[in-house]
Coordinates of C-alpha atoms in Angstrom, one line a residue:
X1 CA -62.4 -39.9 71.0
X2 CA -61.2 -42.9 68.9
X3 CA -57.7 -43.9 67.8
X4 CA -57.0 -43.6 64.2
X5 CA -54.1 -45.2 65.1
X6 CA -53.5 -48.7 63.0
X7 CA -51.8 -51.6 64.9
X8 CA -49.6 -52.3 61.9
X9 CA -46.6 -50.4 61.4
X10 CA -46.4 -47.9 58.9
X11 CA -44.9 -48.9 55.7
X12 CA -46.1 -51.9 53.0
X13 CA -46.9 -54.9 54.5
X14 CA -43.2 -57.7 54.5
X15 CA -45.2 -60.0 52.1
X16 CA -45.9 -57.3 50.1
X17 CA -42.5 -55.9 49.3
X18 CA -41.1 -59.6 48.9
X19 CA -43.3 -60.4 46.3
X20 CA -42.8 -56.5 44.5
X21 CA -38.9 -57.3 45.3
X22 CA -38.9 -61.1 44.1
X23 CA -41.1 -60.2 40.8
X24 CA -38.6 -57.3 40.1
X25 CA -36.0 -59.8 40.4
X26 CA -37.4 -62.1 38.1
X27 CA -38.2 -59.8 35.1
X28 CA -34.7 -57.4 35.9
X29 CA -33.1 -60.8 35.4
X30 CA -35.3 -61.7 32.5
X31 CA -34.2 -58.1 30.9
X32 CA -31.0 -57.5 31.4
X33 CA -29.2 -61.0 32.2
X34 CA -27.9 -62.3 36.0
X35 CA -25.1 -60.0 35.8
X36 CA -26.6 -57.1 35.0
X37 CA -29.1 -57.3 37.1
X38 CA -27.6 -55.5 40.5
X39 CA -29.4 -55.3 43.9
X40 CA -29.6 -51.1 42.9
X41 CA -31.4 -52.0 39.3
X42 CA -33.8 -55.1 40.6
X43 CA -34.8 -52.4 44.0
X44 CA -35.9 -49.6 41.7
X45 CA -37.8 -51.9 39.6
X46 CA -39.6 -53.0 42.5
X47 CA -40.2 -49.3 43.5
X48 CA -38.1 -49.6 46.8
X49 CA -34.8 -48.1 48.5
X50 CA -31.8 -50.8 48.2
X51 CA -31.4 -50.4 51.4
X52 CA -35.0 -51.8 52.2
X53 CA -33.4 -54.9 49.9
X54 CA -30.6 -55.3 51.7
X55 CA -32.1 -55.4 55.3
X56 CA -34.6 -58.8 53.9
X57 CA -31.3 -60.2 51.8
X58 CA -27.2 -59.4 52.6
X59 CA -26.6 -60.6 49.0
X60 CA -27.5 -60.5 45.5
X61 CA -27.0 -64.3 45.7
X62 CA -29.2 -64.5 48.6
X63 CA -31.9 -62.8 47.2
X64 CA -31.8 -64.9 44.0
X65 CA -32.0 -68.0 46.3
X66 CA -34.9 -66.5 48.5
X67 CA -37.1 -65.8 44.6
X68 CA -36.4 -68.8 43.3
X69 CA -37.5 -70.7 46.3
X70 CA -41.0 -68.6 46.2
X71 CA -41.4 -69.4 42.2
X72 CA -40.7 -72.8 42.8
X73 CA -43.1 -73.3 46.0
X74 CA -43.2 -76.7 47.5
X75 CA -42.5 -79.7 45.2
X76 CA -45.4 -81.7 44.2
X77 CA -44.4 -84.7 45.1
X78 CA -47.8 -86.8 43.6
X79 CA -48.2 -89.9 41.3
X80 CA -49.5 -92.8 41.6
X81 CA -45.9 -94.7 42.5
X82 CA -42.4 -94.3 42.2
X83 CA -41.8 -93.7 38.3
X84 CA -44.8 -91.6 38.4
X85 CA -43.8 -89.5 40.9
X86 CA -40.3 -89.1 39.7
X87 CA -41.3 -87.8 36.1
X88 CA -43.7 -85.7 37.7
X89 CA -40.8 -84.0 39.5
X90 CA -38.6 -83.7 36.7
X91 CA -41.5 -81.8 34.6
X92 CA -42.3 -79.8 37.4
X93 CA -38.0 -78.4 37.7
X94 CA -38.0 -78.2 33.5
X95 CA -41.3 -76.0 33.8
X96 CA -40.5 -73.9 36.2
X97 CA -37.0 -73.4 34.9
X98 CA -38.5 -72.9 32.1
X99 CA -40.4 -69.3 33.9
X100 CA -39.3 -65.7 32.3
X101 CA -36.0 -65.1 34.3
X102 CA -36.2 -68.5 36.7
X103 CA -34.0 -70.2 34.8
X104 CA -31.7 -67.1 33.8
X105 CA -31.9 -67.0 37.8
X106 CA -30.9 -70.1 38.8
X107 CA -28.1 -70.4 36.0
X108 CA -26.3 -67.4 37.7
X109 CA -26.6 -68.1 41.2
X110 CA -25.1 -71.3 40.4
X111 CA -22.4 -70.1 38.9
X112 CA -21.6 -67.7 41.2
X113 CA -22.0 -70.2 43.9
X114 CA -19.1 -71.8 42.2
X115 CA -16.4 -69.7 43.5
X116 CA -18.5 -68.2 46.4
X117 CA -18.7 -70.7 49.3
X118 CA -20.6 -68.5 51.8
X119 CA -23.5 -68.4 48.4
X120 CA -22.9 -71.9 48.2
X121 CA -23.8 -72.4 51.4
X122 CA -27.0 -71.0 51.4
X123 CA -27.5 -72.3 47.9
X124 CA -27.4 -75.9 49.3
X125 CA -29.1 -75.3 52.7
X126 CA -31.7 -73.1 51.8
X127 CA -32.3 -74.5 48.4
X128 CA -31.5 -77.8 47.7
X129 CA -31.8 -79.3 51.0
X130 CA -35.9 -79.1 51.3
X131 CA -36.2 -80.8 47.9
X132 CA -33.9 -82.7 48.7
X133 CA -35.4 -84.3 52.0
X134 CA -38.7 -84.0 50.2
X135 CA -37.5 -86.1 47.6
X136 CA -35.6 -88.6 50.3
X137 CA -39.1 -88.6 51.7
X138 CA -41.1 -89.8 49.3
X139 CA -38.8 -92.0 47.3
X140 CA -37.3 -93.5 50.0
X141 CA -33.7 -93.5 48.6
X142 CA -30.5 -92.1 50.3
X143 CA -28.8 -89.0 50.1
X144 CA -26.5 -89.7 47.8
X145 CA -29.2 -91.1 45.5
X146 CA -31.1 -88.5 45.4
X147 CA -28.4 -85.9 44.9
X148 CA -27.3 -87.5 42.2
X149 CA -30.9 -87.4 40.6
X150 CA -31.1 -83.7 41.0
X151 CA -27.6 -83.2 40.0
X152 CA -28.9 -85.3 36.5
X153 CA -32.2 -83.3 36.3
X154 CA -31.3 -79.7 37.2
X155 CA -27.7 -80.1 35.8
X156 CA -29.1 -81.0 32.3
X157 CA -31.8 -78.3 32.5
X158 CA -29.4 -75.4 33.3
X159 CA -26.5 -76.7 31.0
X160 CA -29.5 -76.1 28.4
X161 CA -30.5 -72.5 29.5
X162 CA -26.7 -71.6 29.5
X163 CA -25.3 -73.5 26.1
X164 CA -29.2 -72.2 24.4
X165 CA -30.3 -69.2 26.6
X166 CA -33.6 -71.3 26.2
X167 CA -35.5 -73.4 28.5
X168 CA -35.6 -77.4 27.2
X169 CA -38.3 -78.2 24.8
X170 CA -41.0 -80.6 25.8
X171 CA -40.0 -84.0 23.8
X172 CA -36.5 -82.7 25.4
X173 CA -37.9 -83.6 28.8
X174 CA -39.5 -86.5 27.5
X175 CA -36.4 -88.0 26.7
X176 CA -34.6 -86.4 29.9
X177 CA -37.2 -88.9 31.7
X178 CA -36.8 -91.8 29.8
X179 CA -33.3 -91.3 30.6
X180 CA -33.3 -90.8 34.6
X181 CA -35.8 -93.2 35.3
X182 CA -34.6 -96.4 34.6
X183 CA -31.4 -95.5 36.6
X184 CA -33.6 -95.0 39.7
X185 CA -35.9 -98.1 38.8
X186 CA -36.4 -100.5 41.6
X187 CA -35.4 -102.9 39.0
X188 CA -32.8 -101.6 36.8
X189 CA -34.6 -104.3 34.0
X190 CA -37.9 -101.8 34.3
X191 CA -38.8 -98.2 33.7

């Protein structure tokens, strides 16, 4: 007699409730706003127990963290040289910033980071760190150099969401670009 037993445990697959759980996240957030949008509001929309939430994420802040990093993905660091590459960076942040919820998202983990230092914590490590080393990477600038260019680019692009609740328009970033790039120039004289 053959087992009809499955070698996967019962239940949806892990990837499978993230993604329900992180879209959830995204359009609860989109809905209702960061503060509204509680761990018990953001489960059922994702058709799962809170408790199931809380065992893949101890926080609210930590499950905002965890989504964005899946709708950002890995940066695309490309171009053909440094400028290049740069602006292509700062579009890809405004756009997906820019995503239903992403940027209401990010806004609100930040904030709360502010006067959470456990959040801000995993904010910087989990977060801002991989872009961060990506970014060292590629450019071949130090820390401090690149921190300050994604203080400039997300800072600008999240004082927008919060002062406009809307994402920056397009000849916005333009000029966000024309801006940051000359700073970070290998000659200061060129863009």
């Amino acid at each position: 007699m053959a087992s009809t037993t499955s070698a996967r445990p019962p239940g949806r697959p892990r990837a499978g409730v993230n993604t329900e759980v992180f879209a959830a996240t995204l359009s609860t957030v989109h809905e209702l706003g960061y503060a509204r949008a509680t761990v018990e509001r953001i489960a059922a929309a994702a058709g799962v127990a809170k408790s199931t939430v809380y065992r893949r994420w101890p926080s609210k802040g930590a499950l905002i963290v965890d989504c964005l990093l899946d709708s950002f993905g890995p940066a695309p660091l490309t171009g053909a040289g440094r400028a290049e590459l740069m602006s292509s960076t700062i579009r890809w942040v405004a756009a997906r910033i820019a995503e239903p919820g992403v940027g209401d998202a990010f806004a609100g983990v930040f904030s709360d980071a502010v006067s959470d230092p456990a959040l801000r914590e995993i904010l910087s490590a989990r977060l801002q760190d991989p872009y961060r080393l990506a970014l060292q990477d590629a450019l071949g600038e130090p820390e401090h150099r690149v921190l300050f260019f994604i203080d400039v680019v997300v800072g600008v692009l999240l004082h927008r969401m919060g002062m406009t609740g809307e994402p920056m328009v397009d000849a916005d970033v333009d000029a966000l670009v024309e801006m940051v790039l000359p700073h970070f120039a290998d000659d200061p004289g060129q863009a």
